[in-house]
PDB file of C-alpha atoms and ligand atoms in Angstrom:
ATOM      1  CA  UNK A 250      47.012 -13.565  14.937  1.00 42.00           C
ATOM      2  CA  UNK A 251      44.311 -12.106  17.621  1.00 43.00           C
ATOM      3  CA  UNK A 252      41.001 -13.313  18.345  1.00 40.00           C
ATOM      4  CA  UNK A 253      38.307 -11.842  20.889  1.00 44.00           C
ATOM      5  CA  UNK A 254      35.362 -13.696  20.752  1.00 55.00           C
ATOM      6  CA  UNK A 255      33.764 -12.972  17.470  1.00 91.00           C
ATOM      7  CA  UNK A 256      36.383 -11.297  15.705  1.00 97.00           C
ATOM      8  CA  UNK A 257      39.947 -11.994  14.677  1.00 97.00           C
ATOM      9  CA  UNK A 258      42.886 -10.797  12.897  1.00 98.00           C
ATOM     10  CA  UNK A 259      45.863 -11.351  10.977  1.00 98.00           C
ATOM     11  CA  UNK A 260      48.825  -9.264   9.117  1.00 98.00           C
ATOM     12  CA  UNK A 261      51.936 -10.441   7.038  1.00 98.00           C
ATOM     13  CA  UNK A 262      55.105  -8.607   5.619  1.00 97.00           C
ATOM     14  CA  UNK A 263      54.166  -9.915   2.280  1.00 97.00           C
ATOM     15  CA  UNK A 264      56.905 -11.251   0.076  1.00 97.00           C
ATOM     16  CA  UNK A 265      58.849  -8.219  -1.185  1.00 95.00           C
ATOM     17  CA  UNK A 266      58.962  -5.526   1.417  1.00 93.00           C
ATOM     18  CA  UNK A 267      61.030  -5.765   4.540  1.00 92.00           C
ATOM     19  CA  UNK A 268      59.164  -4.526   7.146  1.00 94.00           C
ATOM     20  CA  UNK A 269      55.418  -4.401   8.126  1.00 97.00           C
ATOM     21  CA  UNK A 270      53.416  -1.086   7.712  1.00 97.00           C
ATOM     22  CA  UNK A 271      50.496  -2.114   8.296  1.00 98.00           C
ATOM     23  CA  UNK A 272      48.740  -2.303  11.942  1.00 98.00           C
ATOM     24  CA  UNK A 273      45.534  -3.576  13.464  1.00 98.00           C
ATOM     25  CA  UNK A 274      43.758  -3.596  16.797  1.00 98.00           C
ATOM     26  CA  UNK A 275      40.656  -5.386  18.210  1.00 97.00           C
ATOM     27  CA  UNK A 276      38.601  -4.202  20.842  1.00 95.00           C
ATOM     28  CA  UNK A 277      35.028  -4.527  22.762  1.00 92.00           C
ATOM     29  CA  UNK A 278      33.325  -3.591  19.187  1.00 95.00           C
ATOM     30  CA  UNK A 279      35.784  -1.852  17.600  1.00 97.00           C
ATOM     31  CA  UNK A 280      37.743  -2.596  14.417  1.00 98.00           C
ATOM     32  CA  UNK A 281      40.695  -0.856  13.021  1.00 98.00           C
ATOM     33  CA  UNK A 282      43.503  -1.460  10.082  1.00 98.00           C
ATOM     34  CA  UNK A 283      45.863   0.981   8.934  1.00 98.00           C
ATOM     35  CA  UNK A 284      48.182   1.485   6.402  1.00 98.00           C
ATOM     36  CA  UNK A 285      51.468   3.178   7.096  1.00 97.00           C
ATOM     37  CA  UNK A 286      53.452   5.740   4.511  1.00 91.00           C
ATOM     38  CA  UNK A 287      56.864   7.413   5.127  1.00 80.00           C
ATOM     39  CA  UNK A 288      60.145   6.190   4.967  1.00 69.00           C
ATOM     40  CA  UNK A 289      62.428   4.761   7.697  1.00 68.00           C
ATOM     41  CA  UNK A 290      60.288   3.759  10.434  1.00 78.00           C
ATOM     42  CA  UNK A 291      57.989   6.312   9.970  1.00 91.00           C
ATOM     43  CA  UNK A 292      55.043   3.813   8.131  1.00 93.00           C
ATOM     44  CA  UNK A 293      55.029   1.408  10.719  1.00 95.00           C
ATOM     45  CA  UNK A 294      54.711   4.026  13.621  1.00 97.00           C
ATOM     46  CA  UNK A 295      52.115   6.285  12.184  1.00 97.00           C
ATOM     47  CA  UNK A 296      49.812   3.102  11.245  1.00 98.00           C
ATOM     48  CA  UNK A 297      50.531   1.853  15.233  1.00 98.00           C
ATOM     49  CA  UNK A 298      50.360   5.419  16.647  1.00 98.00           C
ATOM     50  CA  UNK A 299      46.806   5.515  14.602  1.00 98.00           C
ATOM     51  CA  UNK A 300      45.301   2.530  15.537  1.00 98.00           C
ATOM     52  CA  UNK A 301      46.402   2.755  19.680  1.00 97.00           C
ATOM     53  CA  UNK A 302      45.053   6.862  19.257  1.00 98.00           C
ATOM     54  CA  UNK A 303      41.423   5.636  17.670  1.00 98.00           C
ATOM     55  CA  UNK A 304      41.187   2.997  19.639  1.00 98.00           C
ATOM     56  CA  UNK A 305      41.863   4.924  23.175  1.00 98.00           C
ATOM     57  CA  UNK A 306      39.788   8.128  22.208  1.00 98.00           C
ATOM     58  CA  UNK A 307      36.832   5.576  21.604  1.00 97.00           C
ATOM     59  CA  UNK A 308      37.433   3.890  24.911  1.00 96.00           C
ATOM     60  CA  UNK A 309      38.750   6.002  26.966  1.00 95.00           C
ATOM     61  CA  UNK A 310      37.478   9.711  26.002  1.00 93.00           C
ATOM     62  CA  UNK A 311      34.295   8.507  24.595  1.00 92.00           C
ATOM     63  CA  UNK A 312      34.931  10.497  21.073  1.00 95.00           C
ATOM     64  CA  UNK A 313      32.957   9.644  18.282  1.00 96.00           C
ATOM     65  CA  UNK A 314      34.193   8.442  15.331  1.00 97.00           C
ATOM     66  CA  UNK A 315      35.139  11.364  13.482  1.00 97.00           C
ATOM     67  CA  UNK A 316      36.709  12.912  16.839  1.00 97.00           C
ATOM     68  CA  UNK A 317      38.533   9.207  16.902  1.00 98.00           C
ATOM     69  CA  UNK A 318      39.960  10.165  13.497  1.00 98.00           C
ATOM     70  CA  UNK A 319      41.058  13.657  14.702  1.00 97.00           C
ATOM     71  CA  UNK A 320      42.792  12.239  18.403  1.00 97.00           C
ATOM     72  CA  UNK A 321      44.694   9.335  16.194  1.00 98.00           C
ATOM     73  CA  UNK A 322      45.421  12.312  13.174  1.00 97.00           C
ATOM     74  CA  UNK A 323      47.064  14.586  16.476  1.00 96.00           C
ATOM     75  CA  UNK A 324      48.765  12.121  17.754  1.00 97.00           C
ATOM     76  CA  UNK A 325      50.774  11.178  14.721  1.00 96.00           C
ATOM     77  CA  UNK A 326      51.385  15.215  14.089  1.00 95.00           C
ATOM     78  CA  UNK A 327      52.885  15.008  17.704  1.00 95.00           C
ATOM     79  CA  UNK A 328      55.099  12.430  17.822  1.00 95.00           C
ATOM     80  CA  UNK A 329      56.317  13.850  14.716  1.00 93.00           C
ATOM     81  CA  UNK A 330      57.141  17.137  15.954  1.00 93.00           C
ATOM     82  CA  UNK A 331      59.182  15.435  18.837  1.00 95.00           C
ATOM     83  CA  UNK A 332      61.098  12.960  16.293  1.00 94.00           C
ATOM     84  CA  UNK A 333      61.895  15.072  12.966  1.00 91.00           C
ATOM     85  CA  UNK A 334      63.690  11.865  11.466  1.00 91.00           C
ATOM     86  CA  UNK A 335      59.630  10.851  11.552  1.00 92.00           C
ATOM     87  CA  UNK A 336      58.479  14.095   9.715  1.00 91.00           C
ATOM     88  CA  UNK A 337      56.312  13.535   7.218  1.00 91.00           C
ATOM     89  CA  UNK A 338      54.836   9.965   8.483  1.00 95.00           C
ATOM     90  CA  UNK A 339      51.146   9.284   7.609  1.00 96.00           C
ATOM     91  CA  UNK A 340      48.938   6.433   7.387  1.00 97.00           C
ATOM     92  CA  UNK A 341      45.319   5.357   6.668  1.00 97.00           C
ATOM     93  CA  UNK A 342      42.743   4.315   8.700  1.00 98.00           C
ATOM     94  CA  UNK A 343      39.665   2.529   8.415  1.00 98.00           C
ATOM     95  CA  UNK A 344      37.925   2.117  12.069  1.00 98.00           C
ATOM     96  CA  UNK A 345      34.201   0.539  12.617  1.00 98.00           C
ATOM     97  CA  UNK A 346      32.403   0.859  15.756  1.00 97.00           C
ATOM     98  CA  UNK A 347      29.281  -1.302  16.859  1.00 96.00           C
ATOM     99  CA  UNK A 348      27.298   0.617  18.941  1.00 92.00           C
ATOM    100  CA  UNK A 349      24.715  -0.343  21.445  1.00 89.00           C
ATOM    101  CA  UNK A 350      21.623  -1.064  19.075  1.00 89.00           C
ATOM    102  CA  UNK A 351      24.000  -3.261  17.425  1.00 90.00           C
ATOM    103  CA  UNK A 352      24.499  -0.630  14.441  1.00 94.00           C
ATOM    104  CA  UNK A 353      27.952  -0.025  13.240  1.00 96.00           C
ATOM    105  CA  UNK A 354      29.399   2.648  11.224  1.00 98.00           C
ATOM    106  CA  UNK A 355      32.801   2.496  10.116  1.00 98.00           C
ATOM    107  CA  UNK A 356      35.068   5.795   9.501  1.00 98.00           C
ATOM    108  CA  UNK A 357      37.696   5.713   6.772  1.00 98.00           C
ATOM    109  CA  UNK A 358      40.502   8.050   5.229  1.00 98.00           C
ATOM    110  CA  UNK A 359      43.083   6.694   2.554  1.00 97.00           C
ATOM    111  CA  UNK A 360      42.418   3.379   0.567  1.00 96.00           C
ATOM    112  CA  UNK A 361      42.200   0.664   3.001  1.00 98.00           C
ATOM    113  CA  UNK A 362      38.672  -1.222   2.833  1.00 98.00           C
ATOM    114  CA  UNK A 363      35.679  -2.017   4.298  1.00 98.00           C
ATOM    115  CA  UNK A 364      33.855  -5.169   2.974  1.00 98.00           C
ATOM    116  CA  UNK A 365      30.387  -6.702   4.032  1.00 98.00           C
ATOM    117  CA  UNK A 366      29.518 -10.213   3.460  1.00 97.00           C
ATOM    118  CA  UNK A 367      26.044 -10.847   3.559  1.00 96.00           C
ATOM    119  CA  UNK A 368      23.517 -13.086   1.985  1.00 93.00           C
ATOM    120  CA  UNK A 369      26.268 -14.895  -0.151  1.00 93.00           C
ATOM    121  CA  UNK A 370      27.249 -11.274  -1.496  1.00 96.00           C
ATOM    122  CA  UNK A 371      29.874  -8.836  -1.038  1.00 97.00           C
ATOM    123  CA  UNK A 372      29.634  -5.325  -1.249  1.00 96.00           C
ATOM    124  CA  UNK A 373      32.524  -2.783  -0.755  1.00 96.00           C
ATOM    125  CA  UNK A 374      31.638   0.070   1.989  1.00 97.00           C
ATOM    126  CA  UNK A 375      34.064   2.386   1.725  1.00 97.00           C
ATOM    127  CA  UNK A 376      35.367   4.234  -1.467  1.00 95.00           C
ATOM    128  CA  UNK A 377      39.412   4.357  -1.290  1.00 95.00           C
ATOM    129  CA  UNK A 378      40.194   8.277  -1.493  1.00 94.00           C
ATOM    130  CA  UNK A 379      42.933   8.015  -4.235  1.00 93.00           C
ATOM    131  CA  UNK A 380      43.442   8.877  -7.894  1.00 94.00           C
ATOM    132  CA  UNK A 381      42.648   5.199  -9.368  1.00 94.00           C
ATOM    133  CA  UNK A 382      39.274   5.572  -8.214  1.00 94.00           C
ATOM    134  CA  UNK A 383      38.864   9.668  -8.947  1.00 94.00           C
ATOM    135  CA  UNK A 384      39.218   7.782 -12.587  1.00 95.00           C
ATOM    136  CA  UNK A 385      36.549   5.384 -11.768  1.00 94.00           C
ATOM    137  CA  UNK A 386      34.238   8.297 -10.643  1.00 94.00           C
ATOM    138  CA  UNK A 387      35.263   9.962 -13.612  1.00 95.00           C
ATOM    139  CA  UNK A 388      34.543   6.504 -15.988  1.00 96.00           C
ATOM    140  CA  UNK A 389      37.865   6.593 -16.933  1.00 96.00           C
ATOM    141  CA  UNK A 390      38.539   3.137 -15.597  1.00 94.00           C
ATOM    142  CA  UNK A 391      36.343   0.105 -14.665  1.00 93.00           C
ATOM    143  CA  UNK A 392      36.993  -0.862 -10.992  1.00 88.00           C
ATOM    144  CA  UNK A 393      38.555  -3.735 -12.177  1.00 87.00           C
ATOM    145  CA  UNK A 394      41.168  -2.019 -14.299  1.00 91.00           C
ATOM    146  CA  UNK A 395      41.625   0.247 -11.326  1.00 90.00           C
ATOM    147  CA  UNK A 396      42.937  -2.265  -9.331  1.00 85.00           C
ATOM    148  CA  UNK A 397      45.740  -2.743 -10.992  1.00 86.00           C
ATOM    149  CA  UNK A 398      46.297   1.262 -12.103  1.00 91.00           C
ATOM    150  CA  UNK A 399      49.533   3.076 -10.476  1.00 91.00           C
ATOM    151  CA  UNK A 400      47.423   5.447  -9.956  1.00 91.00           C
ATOM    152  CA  UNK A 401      45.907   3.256  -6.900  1.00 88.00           C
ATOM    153  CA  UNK A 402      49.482   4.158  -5.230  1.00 86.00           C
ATOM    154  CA  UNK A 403      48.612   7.968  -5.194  1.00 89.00           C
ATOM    155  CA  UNK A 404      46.221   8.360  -1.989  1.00 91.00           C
ATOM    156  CA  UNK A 405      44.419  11.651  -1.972  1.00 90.00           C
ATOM    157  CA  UNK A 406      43.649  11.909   1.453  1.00 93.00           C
ATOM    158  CA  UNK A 407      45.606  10.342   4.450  1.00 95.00           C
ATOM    159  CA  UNK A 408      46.180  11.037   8.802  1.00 96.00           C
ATOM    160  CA  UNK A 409      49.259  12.896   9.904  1.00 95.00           C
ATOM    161  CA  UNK A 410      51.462  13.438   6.509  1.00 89.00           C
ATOM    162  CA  UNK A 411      52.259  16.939   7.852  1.00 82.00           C
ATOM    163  CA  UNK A 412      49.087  18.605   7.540  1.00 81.00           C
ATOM    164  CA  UNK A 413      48.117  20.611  10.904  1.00 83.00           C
ATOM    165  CA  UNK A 414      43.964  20.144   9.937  1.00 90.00           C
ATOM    166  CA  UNK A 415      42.937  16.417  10.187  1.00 91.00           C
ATOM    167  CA  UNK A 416      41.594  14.807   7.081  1.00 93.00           C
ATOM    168  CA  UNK A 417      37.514  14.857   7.494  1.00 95.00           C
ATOM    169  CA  UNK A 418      36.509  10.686   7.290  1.00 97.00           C
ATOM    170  CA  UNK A 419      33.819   9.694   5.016  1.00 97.00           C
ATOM    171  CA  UNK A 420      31.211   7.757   7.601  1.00 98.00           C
ATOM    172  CA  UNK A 421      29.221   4.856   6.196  1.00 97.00           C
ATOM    173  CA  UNK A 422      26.715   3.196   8.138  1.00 96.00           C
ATOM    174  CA  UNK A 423      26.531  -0.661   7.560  1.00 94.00           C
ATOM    175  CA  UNK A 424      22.815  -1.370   5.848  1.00 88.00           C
ATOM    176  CA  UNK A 425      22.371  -4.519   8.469  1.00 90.00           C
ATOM    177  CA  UNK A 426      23.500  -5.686  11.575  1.00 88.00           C
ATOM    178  CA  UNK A 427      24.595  -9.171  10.321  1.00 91.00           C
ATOM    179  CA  UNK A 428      26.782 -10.823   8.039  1.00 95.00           C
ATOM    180  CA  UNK A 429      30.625 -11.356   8.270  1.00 97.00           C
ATOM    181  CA  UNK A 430      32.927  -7.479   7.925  1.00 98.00           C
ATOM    182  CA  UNK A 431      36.083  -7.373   6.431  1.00 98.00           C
ATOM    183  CA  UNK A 432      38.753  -4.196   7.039  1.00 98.00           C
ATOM    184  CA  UNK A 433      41.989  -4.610   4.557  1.00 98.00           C
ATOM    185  CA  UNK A 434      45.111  -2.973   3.636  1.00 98.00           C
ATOM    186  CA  UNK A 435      45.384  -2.124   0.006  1.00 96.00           C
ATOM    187  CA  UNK A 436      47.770  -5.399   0.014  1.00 97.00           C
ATOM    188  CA  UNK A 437      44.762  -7.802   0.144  1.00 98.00           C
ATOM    189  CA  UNK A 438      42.690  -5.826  -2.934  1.00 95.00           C
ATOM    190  CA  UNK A 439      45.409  -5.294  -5.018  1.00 93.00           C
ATOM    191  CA  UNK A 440      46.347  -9.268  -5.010  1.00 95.00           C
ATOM    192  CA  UNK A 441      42.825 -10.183  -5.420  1.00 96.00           C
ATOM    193  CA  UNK A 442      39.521  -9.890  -7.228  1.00 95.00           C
ATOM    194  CA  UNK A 443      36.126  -8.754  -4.991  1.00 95.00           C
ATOM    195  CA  UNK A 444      34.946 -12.262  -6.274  1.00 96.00           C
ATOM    196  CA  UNK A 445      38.290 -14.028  -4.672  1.00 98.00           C
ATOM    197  CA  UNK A 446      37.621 -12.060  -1.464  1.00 98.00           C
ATOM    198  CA  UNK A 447      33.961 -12.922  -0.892  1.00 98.00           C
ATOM    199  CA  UNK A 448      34.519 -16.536  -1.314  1.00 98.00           C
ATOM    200  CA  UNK A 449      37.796 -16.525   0.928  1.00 98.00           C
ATOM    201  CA  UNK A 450      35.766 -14.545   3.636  1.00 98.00           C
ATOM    202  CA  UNK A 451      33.265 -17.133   4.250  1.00 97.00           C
ATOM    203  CA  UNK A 452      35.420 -19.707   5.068  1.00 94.00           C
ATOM    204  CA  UNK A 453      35.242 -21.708   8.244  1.00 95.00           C
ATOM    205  CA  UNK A 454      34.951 -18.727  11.032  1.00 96.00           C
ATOM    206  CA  UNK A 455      36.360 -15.239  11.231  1.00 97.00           C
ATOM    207  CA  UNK A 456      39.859 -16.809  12.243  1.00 97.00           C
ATOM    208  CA  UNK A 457      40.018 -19.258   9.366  1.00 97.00           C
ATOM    209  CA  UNK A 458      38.638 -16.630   6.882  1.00 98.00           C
ATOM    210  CA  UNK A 459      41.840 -14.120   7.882  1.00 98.00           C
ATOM    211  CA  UNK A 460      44.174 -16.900   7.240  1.00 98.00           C
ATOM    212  CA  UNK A 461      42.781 -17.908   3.629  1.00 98.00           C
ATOM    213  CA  UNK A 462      42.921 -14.351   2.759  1.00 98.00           C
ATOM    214  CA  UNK A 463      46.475 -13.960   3.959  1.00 98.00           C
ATOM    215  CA  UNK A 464      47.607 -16.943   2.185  1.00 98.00           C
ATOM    216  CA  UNK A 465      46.366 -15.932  -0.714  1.00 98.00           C
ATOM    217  CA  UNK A 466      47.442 -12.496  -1.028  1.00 98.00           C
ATOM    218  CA  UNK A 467      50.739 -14.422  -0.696  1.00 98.00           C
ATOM    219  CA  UNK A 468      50.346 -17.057  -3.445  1.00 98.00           C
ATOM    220  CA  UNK A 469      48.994 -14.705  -5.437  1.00 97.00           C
ATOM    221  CA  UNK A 470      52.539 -12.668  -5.566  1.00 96.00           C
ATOM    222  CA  UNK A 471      52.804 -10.670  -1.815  1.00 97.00           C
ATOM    223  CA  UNK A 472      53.610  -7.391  -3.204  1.00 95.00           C
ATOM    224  CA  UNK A 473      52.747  -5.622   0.135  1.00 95.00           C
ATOM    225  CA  UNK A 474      52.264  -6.202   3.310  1.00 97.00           C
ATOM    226  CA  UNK A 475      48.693  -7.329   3.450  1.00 98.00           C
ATOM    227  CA  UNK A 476      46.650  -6.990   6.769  1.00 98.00           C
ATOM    228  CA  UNK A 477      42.663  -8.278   7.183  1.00 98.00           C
ATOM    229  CA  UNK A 478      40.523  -7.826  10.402  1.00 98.00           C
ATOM    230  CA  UNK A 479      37.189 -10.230  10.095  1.00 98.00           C
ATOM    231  CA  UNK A 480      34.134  -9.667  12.152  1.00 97.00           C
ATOM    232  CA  UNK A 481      31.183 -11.798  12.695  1.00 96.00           C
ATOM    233  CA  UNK A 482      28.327  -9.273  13.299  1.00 93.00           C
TER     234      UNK A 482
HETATM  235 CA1   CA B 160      49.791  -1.064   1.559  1.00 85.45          CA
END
């Protein structure tokens, strides 16, 4: 559990894997979860290695958020180069910034989420790049039937995984500057319904809402490790 001021965080194994994948970091308005793929360690240090290279490049090089993606995407391909039992790591990412007029745009690449509750609704920002929803697009499946499709497990589009060209983020710009923002792992959406979600997220503040999410990702079965960052805008 982390809190800075407004925002907080929190991240559990789940109830069937044995070790965490998933990573998250807080910063001076900036938000990042990520979702780690590869076997052996590899998961849980491309989904740190992602998060610490966003978070830096933002902070410390200035990058935008698309050059964010490409620093954390390099440094994954890197450290895999130097450690070959990591080959083949990769990991998502889904990073929102709040710049200085208070606008924030959030960068993602794989299937972990950005939510916006505002106004007593919820509304999904980002579009998960895998093959449950290329069957959505295609209205082959309802969204709701696509949460629980295997074919949610086959991500189209992810950082490091080998590839020498970053994956290019899709970049959403939030419609307001206020309400409460959610970034998940695929291990809070795949336990629960948007409707479950919104009504866990505005409970108590952003600290309380991480730990009713959490909890019941776990009640509701645990099947992955499930991560949640909460914002107060
Ligand atoms: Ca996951």
């Amino acid at each position: 559990m982390a809190a800075a001021a407004n925002a907080a965080g929190a991240s559990d194994v789940g109830l069937v894997r044995s070790n965490n994948e998933d990573a998250y970091a807080i910063a001076d308005d900036i938000w990042v979860v990520a979702d780690g793929l590869g076997g052996h360690a590899g998961g849980e240090v491309a989904s740190g290695l992602a998060v610490q290279g966003a978070v830096r490049a933002l902070t410390e090089d200035g990058a935008d958020l698309v050059a964010a993606v490409t620093a954390a995407h390099d440094l994954i391909i890197e450290t895999s180069r130097e450690h070959p039992e990591l080959a083949g790591m990769g990991t998502t990412l889904v990073l929102a910034q709040r710049d200085a007029d208070g606008r924030v745009r959030i960068a993602n690449v794989g299937d972990s989420r950005a939510y916006l509750l505002a106004d007593d609704e919820l509304v999904q920002l980002t579009v998960d790049d895998n093959h449950a929803q290329e069957l959505v697009d295609r209205g082959e499946l309802t969204p709701e039937q696509a949460r629980v499709h295997p074919g949610q497990y086959w991500i189209s589009k992810a950082l490091g995984l080998g590839d020498r060209d970053a994956p290019s983020p899709t970049i959403t710009e939030l419609p307001t500057t206020r309400g409460r923002l959610l970034l998940c792992t695929d291990g809070l959406n795949s336990e629960l319904t948007d409707t479950q979600i919104g009504e866990l997220l505005a409970e108590g503040d952003s600290a309380q809402a991480c730990e009713a999410l959490v909890a019941a990702a776990l009640l509701s079965g645990g099947g992955d490790n499930v991560t949640v960052v909460a914002v107060d805008l």
